[in-house]
CSV table of C-alpha atoms in Angstrom, one decimal:
chain,number,residue,atom,x,y,z
A,1,MET,CA,-14.2,36.3,30.1
A,2,LEU,CA,-14.9,32.8,30.9
A,3,VAL,CA,-16.3,32.1,27.4
A,4,THR,CA,-12.9,33.3,26.0
A,5,ALA,CA,-10.9,31.0,28.4
A,6,VAL,CA,-13.0,28.3,27.4
A,7,ARG,CA,-12.7,28.9,23.7
A,8,GLN,CA,-8.6,29.3,24.2
A,9,ILE,CA,-8.8,26.0,26.1
A,10,LEU,CA,-10.8,24.2,23.3
A,11,LEU,CA,-8.6,25.7,20.7
A,12,VAL,CA,-5.3,24.5,22.3
A,13,LEU,CA,-7.0,21.0,22.9
A,14,ALA,CA,-7.9,20.8,19.2
A,15,VAL,CA,-4.5,22.0,18.0
A,16,ALA,CA,-2.7,19.5,20.4
A,17,LEU,CA,-5.1,16.5,19.0
A,18,ILE,CA,-4.4,17.3,15.5
A,19,ALA,CA,-0.6,17.6,16.0
A,20,PHE,CA,-0.7,14.2,18.0
A,21,GLY,CA,-2.6,12.5,15.2
A,22,ALA,CA,-0.1,13.8,12.7
A,23,LEU,CA,3.1,12.5,14.8
A,24,PHE,CA,1.4,9.2,15.2
A,25,ALA,CA,0.8,9.0,11.3
A,26,VAL,CA,4.3,10.0,10.5
A,27,ALA,CA,5.7,7.4,13.2
A,28,ARG,CA,3.4,4.6,12.1
A,29,ALA,CA,4.2,5.2,8.2
A,30,GLY,CA,7.8,4.7,9.1
A,31,GLN,CA,7.3,1.5,10.8
A,32,GLU,CA,5.2,-0.2,7.8
A,33,PRO,CA,7.0,-2.5,5.4
A,34,PRO,CA,6.6,-1.5,1.8
A,35,PRO,CA,3.8,-3.4,0.0
A,36,GLU,CA,4.5,-6.6,-1.7
A,37,PRO,CA,4.6,-6.4,-5.5
A,38,VAL,CA,1.7,-7.7,-7.4
A,39,ALA,CA,2.5,-10.8,-9.7
A,40,VAL,CA,0.8,-10.3,-13.1
A,41,SER,CA,0.2,-13.7,-14.4
A,42,GLN,CA,0.9,-14.4,-18.1
A,43,PRO,CA,-0.7,-16.8,-20.3
A,44,ASP,CA,1.5,-20.0,-20.7
A,45,MET,CA,3.1,-19.8,-24.1
A,46,PRO,CA,4.7,-22.9,-25.7
A,47,THR,CA,8.5,-22.6,-26.5
A,48,PRO,CA,9.6,-23.4,-29.8
A,49,GLU,CA,10.9,-26.5,-28.2
A,50,ASP,CA,7.6,-27.5,-27.3
A,51,VAL,CA,6.2,-26.6,-30.7
A,52,ALA,CA,8.8,-28.8,-32.2
A,53,VAL,CA,8.1,-31.8,-30.1
A,54,ASP,CA,4.4,-31.6,-30.3
A,55,GLY,CA,4.9,-31.5,-34.4
A,56,LEU,CA,6.9,-34.3,-34.4
A,57,ALA,CA,4.5,-36.3,-32.0
A,58,GLY,CA,1.7,-35.7,-34.4
A,59,ALA,CA,3.4,-36.6,-37.8
A,60,ASP,CA,3.2,-40.3,-38.5
């Protein structure tokens, strides 16, 4: 009978710990700001105006 009581107490504590952890995780997830978007760097491509100016500068 004592073993059964100890098992029940341990079971109740385990379930309470899991429930508390789940509630804590849900509460914390609601407080976190959304992650910042990651900027993808693109190579600098010359504009048509840059190409036209560079072409004129090279022509003598």
